[in-house]
């Protein structure tokens, strides 16, 4: 069930919220949960590769809320041209925005070719493409956003990395995904150390009922791991995206987490 959107001022006050990977799955559900929380004069910037569903979501959110401006950028963050396009819009929106709160949620990500074992991963172009999208773009967009927003008196800045159990635990056939998630977690721990006035959270949303999970249970090369993912679906243990999105929003509203922490859906 998606939350019903109602016009209102929201509890967070004027906020610039940037959400990547917003066109489907967890990102789309999260955008719908976030929009009613954003106060009058807020800006919601949605990023993803697929323009049509992104435009539809932006129109839906804009039509359901007064006092909220919804913008979107369709760009492939895995290629330099797309990353530069997204960064340019990000700089423009953040530099011109008057809100005193920045919320950046790095949700975009991909599994990689999970049909392959570690020893099958021999193509440097394939590996570099994976890390360009899943790690490089995240670092560049985050640093760009923090610089563009700047340190404003009385303002707050929060950065969220959508993480995974795979950042902490190795999964057979998932060498790219596990290493990418671990890299992102550590990257944001460094940010938390370097910028103590920035609130940083690594949030693992749990096994979500998404297209990515469908790939996990049908394409994973290791048969034991493939059966594990099939079992989650068969036992009804997959998590609804909206439920996990609401838990993340609750964490952000409580704002009691240790900056840089890794927090899992099941631990909250």
Tab-separated table of C-alpha atoms in Angstrom:
chain	number	residue	atom	x	y	z
A	1	UNK	CA	0.000	0.000	0.000
A	2	UNK	CA	1.352	3.413	-0.975
A	3	UNK	CA	0.702	6.228	1.536
A	4	UNK	CA	-2.059	8.688	0.689
A	5	UNK	CA	-0.583	12.065	-0.228
A	6	UNK	CA	-2.177	15.085	1.373
A	7	UNK	CA	-1.378	18.769	0.982
A	8	UNK	CA	0.261	20.265	4.011
A	9	UNK	CA	3.284	21.984	5.422
A	10	UNK	CA	5.091	18.796	6.479
A	11	UNK	CA	6.980	18.398	9.755
A	12	UNK	CA	10.482	19.071	8.415
A	13	UNK	CA	10.186	22.667	7.295
A	14	UNK	CA	11.631	23.913	4.024
A	15	UNK	CA	13.958	21.208	2.668
A	16	UNK	CA	15.887	20.478	-0.473
A	17	UNK	CA	15.583	16.709	-0.883
A	18	UNK	CA	17.600	14.887	-3.552
A	19	UNK	CA	16.754	11.245	-4.278
A	20	UNK	CA	18.567	9.052	-6.797
A	21	UNK	CA	17.118	5.877	-8.303
A	22	UNK	CA	13.655	7.372	-7.903
A	23	UNK	CA	11.856	5.919	-10.920
A	24	UNK	CA	10.993	2.480	-9.522
A	25	UNK	CA	11.229	0.081	-6.593
A	26	UNK	CA	12.369	1.397	-3.237
A	27	UNK	CA	13.221	4.844	-4.611
A	28	UNK	CA	9.732	5.376	-6.018
A	29	UNK	CA	8.087	4.291	-2.760
A	30	UNK	CA	10.478	6.443	-0.748
A	31	UNK	CA	9.637	9.520	-2.838
A	32	UNK	CA	5.943	8.997	-2.068
A	33	UNK	CA	6.642	8.664	1.655
A	34	UNK	CA	8.940	11.683	1.723
A	35	UNK	CA	6.820	14.159	-0.236
A	36	UNK	CA	4.160	14.745	2.458
A	37	UNK	CA	6.900	15.294	5.068
A	38	UNK	CA	8.534	18.177	3.211
A	39	UNK	CA	7.476	21.608	4.390
A	40	UNK	CA	6.233	24.649	2.509
A	41	UNK	CA	8.853	25.970	0.060
A	42	UNK	CA	10.633	22.626	-0.276
A	43	UNK	CA	12.231	21.244	-3.435
A	44	UNK	CA	12.255	17.535	-4.296
A	45	UNK	CA	14.790	16.604	-6.974
A	46	UNK	CA	14.362	13.114	-8.431
A	47	UNK	CA	17.125	11.393	-10.426
A	48	UNK	CA	17.026	8.167	-12.437
A	49	UNK	CA	17.820	6.775	-15.873
A	50	UNK	CA	14.250	6.163	-17.076
A	51	UNK	CA	12.580	9.435	-18.067
A	52	UNK	CA	8.956	8.333	-18.557
A	53	UNK	CA	8.329	6.791	-15.096
A	54	UNK	CA	10.369	9.609	-13.543
A	55	UNK	CA	8.223	12.256	-15.230
A	56	UNK	CA	5.041	10.430	-14.199
A	57	UNK	CA	6.179	10.275	-10.570
A	58	UNK	CA	7.163	13.950	-10.558
A	59	UNK	CA	3.745	14.934	-11.940
A	60	UNK	CA	1.975	12.760	-9.371
A	61	UNK	CA	3.879	14.244	-6.438
A	62	UNK	CA	3.590	17.798	-7.721
A	63	UNK	CA	-0.161	17.453	-8.218
A	64	UNK	CA	-0.702	16.038	-4.725
A	65	UNK	CA	1.133	18.785	-2.848
A	66	UNK	CA	0.923	22.537	-2.647
A	67	UNK	CA	4.042	24.405	-1.639
A	68	UNK	CA	6.359	21.673	-2.952
A	69	UNK	CA	8.377	22.016	-6.147
A	70	UNK	CA	9.254	18.702	-7.803
A	71	UNK	CA	12.049	18.567	-10.363
A	72	UNK	CA	13.548	15.567	-12.115
A	73	UNK	CA	16.656	14.691	-14.096
A	74	UNK	CA	16.820	11.658	-16.401
A	75	UNK	CA	20.494	10.722	-16.637
A	76	UNK	CA	22.690	7.634	-16.688
A	77	UNK	CA	24.916	8.180	-13.662
A	78	UNK	CA	27.190	5.375	-14.829
A	79	UNK	CA	28.574	7.403	-17.742
A	80	UNK	CA	30.522	10.647	-17.520
A	81	UNK	CA	28.063	12.628	-19.647
A	82	UNK	CA	25.102	11.601	-17.525
A	83	UNK	CA	26.936	12.270	-14.272
A	84	UNK	CA	27.960	15.737	-15.449
A	85	UNK	CA	24.367	16.478	-16.484
A	86	UNK	CA	23.037	15.442	-13.074
A	87	UNK	CA	25.783	17.344	-11.223
A	88	UNK	CA	25.075	20.524	-13.179
A	89	UNK	CA	21.355	20.443	-12.329
A	90	UNK	CA	22.176	19.595	-8.714
A	91	UNK	CA	24.470	22.607	-8.444
A	92	UNK	CA	21.891	24.882	-10.055
A	93	UNK	CA	19.026	23.768	-7.804
A	94	UNK	CA	21.015	23.787	-4.564
A	95	UNK	CA	22.784	27.090	-5.184
A	96	UNK	CA	19.489	28.861	-5.855
A	97	UNK	CA	17.460	27.170	-3.115
A	98	UNK	CA	16.558	29.067	0.049
A	99	UNK	CA	15.612	26.129	2.345
A	100	UNK	CA	17.823	25.569	5.358
A	101	UNK	CA	17.766	21.768	5.255
A	102	UNK	CA	19.484	19.450	2.774
A	103	UNK	CA	18.556	15.774	2.565
A	104	UNK	CA	20.449	13.684	0.006
A	105	UNK	CA	19.494	10.023	-0.386
A	106	UNK	CA	21.818	7.901	-2.512
A	107	UNK	CA	19.513	5.071	-3.529
A	108	UNK	CA	20.539	4.334	-7.130
A	109	UNK	CA	22.368	1.038	-7.543
A	110	UNK	CA	22.589	-2.172	-9.563
A	111	UNK	CA	23.340	-5.842	-8.932
A	112	UNK	CA	25.865	-6.399	-11.691
A	113	UNK	CA	26.033	-9.758	-13.470
A	114	UNK	CA	25.189	-12.109	-10.595
A	115	UNK	CA	25.310	-15.134	-12.895
A	116	UNK	CA	29.109	-14.915	-12.687
A	117	UNK	CA	31.434	-16.208	-10.007
A	118	UNK	CA	34.489	-14.258	-8.835
A	119	UNK	CA	36.705	-16.130	-11.323
A	120	UNK	CA	34.397	-15.172	-14.215
A	121	UNK	CA	34.950	-11.455	-13.630
A	122	UNK	CA	37.882	-10.845	-15.954
A	123	UNK	CA	36.645	-7.958	-18.133
A	124	UNK	CA	37.977	-4.630	-16.772
A	125	UNK	CA	35.433	-2.637	-18.778
A	126	UNK	CA	32.544	-4.501	-17.172
A	127	UNK	CA	34.005	-4.019	-13.693
A	128	UNK	CA	34.807	-0.344	-14.238
A	129	UNK	CA	31.289	0.315	-15.562
A	130	UNK	CA	29.849	-1.259	-12.442
A	131	UNK	CA	31.906	0.831	-10.051
A	132	UNK	CA	31.411	3.999	-12.110
A	133	UNK	CA	27.666	3.766	-11.507
A	134	UNK	CA	27.581	2.298	-8.017
A	135	UNK	CA	30.517	4.050	-6.342
A	136	UNK	CA	32.042	6.874	-8.396
A	137	UNK	CA	28.742	8.613	-9.140
A	138	UNK	CA	27.698	8.420	-5.492
A	139	UNK	CA	30.894	10.080	-4.308
A	140	UNK	CA	30.745	12.788	-6.987
A	141	UNK	CA	27.069	13.636	-6.463
A	142	UNK	CA	27.437	13.748	-2.690
A	143	UNK	CA	30.483	16.007	-2.722
A	144	UNK	CA	28.849	18.225	-5.365
A	145	UNK	CA	25.653	18.539	-3.322
A	146	UNK	CA	27.423	19.369	-0.070
A	147	UNK	CA	29.608	21.975	-1.744
A	148	UNK	CA	26.711	23.572	-3.634
A	149	UNK	CA	24.493	23.783	-0.548
A	150	UNK	CA	27.390	24.970	1.596
A	151	UNK	CA	27.491	25.662	5.313
A	152	UNK	CA	24.566	27.965	6.014
A	153	UNK	CA	23.956	29.409	9.495
A	154	UNK	CA	21.236	27.434	11.228
A	155	UNK	CA	21.053	24.875	8.434
A	156	UNK	CA	21.273	21.086	8.607
A	157	UNK	CA	22.686	18.610	6.093
A	158	UNK	CA	21.873	14.896	6.066
A	159	UNK	CA	23.261	12.282	3.682
A	160	UNK	CA	21.791	8.777	3.436
A	161	UNK	CA	23.395	5.828	1.663
A	162	UNK	CA	21.019	2.982	0.847
A	163	UNK	CA	23.175	0.095	1.937
A	164	UNK	CA	22.666	-3.650	2.309
A	165	UNK	CA	23.522	-6.667	4.419
A	166	UNK	CA	25.932	-7.315	1.540
A	167	UNK	CA	28.084	-4.425	2.786
A	168	UNK	CA	28.830	-6.560	5.842
A	169	UNK	CA	28.469	-10.167	4.633
A	170	UNK	CA	29.833	-11.878	1.484
A	171	UNK	CA	27.372	-13.602	-0.851
A	172	UNK	CA	28.545	-16.098	-3.470
A	173	UNK	CA	28.120	-14.810	-7.066
A	174	UNK	CA	27.708	-11.268	-5.737
A	175	UNK	CA	31.330	-10.063	-5.764
A	176	UNK	CA	30.516	-6.785	-7.514
A	177	UNK	CA	27.441	-5.954	-5.450
A	178	UNK	CA	29.019	-6.832	-2.095
A	179	UNK	CA	32.220	-4.914	-2.793
A	180	UNK	CA	30.297	-1.920	-4.128
A	181	UNK	CA	28.071	-1.748	-1.049
A	182	UNK	CA	31.030	-2.197	1.314
A	183	UNK	CA	32.876	0.568	-0.498
A	184	UNK	CA	29.941	2.935	-0.162
A	185	UNK	CA	29.541	2.221	3.553
A	186	UNK	CA	33.198	2.981	4.237
A	187	UNK	CA	33.115	6.051	2.005
A	188	UNK	CA	30.301	7.542	4.068
A	189	UNK	CA	32.008	6.643	7.331
A	190	UNK	CA	34.921	8.780	6.126
A	191	UNK	CA	32.488	11.611	5.313
A	192	UNK	CA	31.079	11.403	8.846
A	193	UNK	CA	34.595	11.750	10.285
A	194	UNK	CA	35.642	14.608	8.021
A	195	UNK	CA	32.399	16.600	8.260
A	196	UNK	CA	31.028	16.266	11.813
A	197	UNK	CA	28.262	18.800	11.096
A	198	UNK	CA	26.841	16.528	8.368
A	199	UNK	CA	24.520	13.773	9.571
A	200	UNK	CA	25.417	10.541	7.739
A	201	UNK	CA	23.470	7.278	7.710
A	202	UNK	CA	24.035	3.930	5.968
A	203	UNK	CA	20.570	2.326	5.890
A	204	UNK	CA	20.057	-1.307	4.838
A	205	UNK	CA	16.362	-1.599	3.859
A	206	UNK	CA	16.172	-5.400	4.062
A	207	UNK	CA	15.184	-7.894	1.321
A	208	UNK	CA	12.689	-5.808	-0.626
A	209	UNK	CA	9.960	-7.089	-2.918
A	210	UNK	CA	11.378	-5.489	-6.089
A	211	UNK	CA	12.579	-6.345	-9.584
A	212	UNK	CA	16.089	-6.592	-8.130
A	213	UNK	CA	14.954	-9.373	-5.807
A	214	UNK	CA	13.356	-11.148	-8.759
A	215	UNK	CA	16.755	-11.094	-10.466
A	216	UNK	CA	18.375	-12.405	-7.289
A	217	UNK	CA	16.187	-15.494	-7.160
A	218	UNK	CA	16.335	-16.245	-10.900
A	219	UNK	CA	19.815	-15.163	-12.059
A	220	UNK	CA	22.173	-15.789	-9.123
A	221	UNK	CA	24.850	-18.190	-10.371
A	222	UNK	CA	25.434	-20.027	-7.097
A	223	UNK	CA	22.568	-22.551	-6.688
A	224	UNK	CA	22.541	-22.426	-2.880
A	225	UNK	CA	22.289	-18.641	-2.866
A	226	UNK	CA	19.623	-18.752	-5.585
A	227	UNK	CA	17.562	-21.143	-3.449
A	228	UNK	CA	18.023	-18.861	-0.437
A	229	UNK	CA	16.479	-15.929	-2.316
A	230	UNK	CA	13.695	-18.145	-3.671
A	231	UNK	CA	12.942	-19.216	-0.111
A	232	UNK	CA	12.531	-15.633	1.051
A	233	UNK	CA	9.852	-15.115	-1.573
A	234	UNK	CA	8.125	-18.451	-0.949
A	235	UNK	CA	7.966	-17.877	2.831
A	236	UNK	CA	6.585	-14.360	2.406
A	237	UNK	CA	9.667	-12.802	3.996
A	238	UNK	CA	10.193	-10.047	1.439
A	239	UNK	CA	9.614	-6.538	2.768
A	240	UNK	CA	7.176	-4.107	1.200
A	241	UNK	CA	9.096	-1.072	-0.069
A	242	UNK	CA	6.743	1.394	1.609
A	243	UNK	CA	7.180	-0.286	4.996
A	244	UNK	CA	10.960	0.002	4.800
A	245	UNK	CA	10.760	3.547	3.433
A	246	UNK	CA	8.608	4.594	6.391
A	247	UNK	CA	11.138	3.081	8.782
A	248	UNK	CA	13.896	5.149	7.170
A	249	UNK	CA	11.810	8.317	7.450
A	250	UNK	CA	11.183	7.546	11.128
A	251	UNK	CA	14.937	7.212	11.669
A	252	UNK	CA	15.522	10.580	10.032
A	253	UNK	CA	12.816	12.237	12.106
A	254	UNK	CA	14.125	10.793	15.373
A	255	UNK	CA	17.669	11.795	14.341
A	256	UNK	CA	19.332	9.882	17.184
A	257	UNK	CA	21.598	7.625	15.103
A	258	UNK	CA	25.374	7.878	15.372
A	259	UNK	CA	26.630	9.694	12.269
A	260	UNK	CA	28.223	7.210	9.875
A	261	UNK	CA	26.398	4.234	11.399
A	262	UNK	CA	25.143	1.226	9.456
A	263	UNK	CA	21.559	0.501	10.490
A	264	UNK	CA	19.524	-2.466	9.250
A	265	UNK	CA	15.752	-2.695	8.862
A	266	UNK	CA	15.669	-5.656	11.256
A	267	UNK	CA	17.698	-3.905	13.963
A	268	UNK	CA	15.331	-0.967	14.351
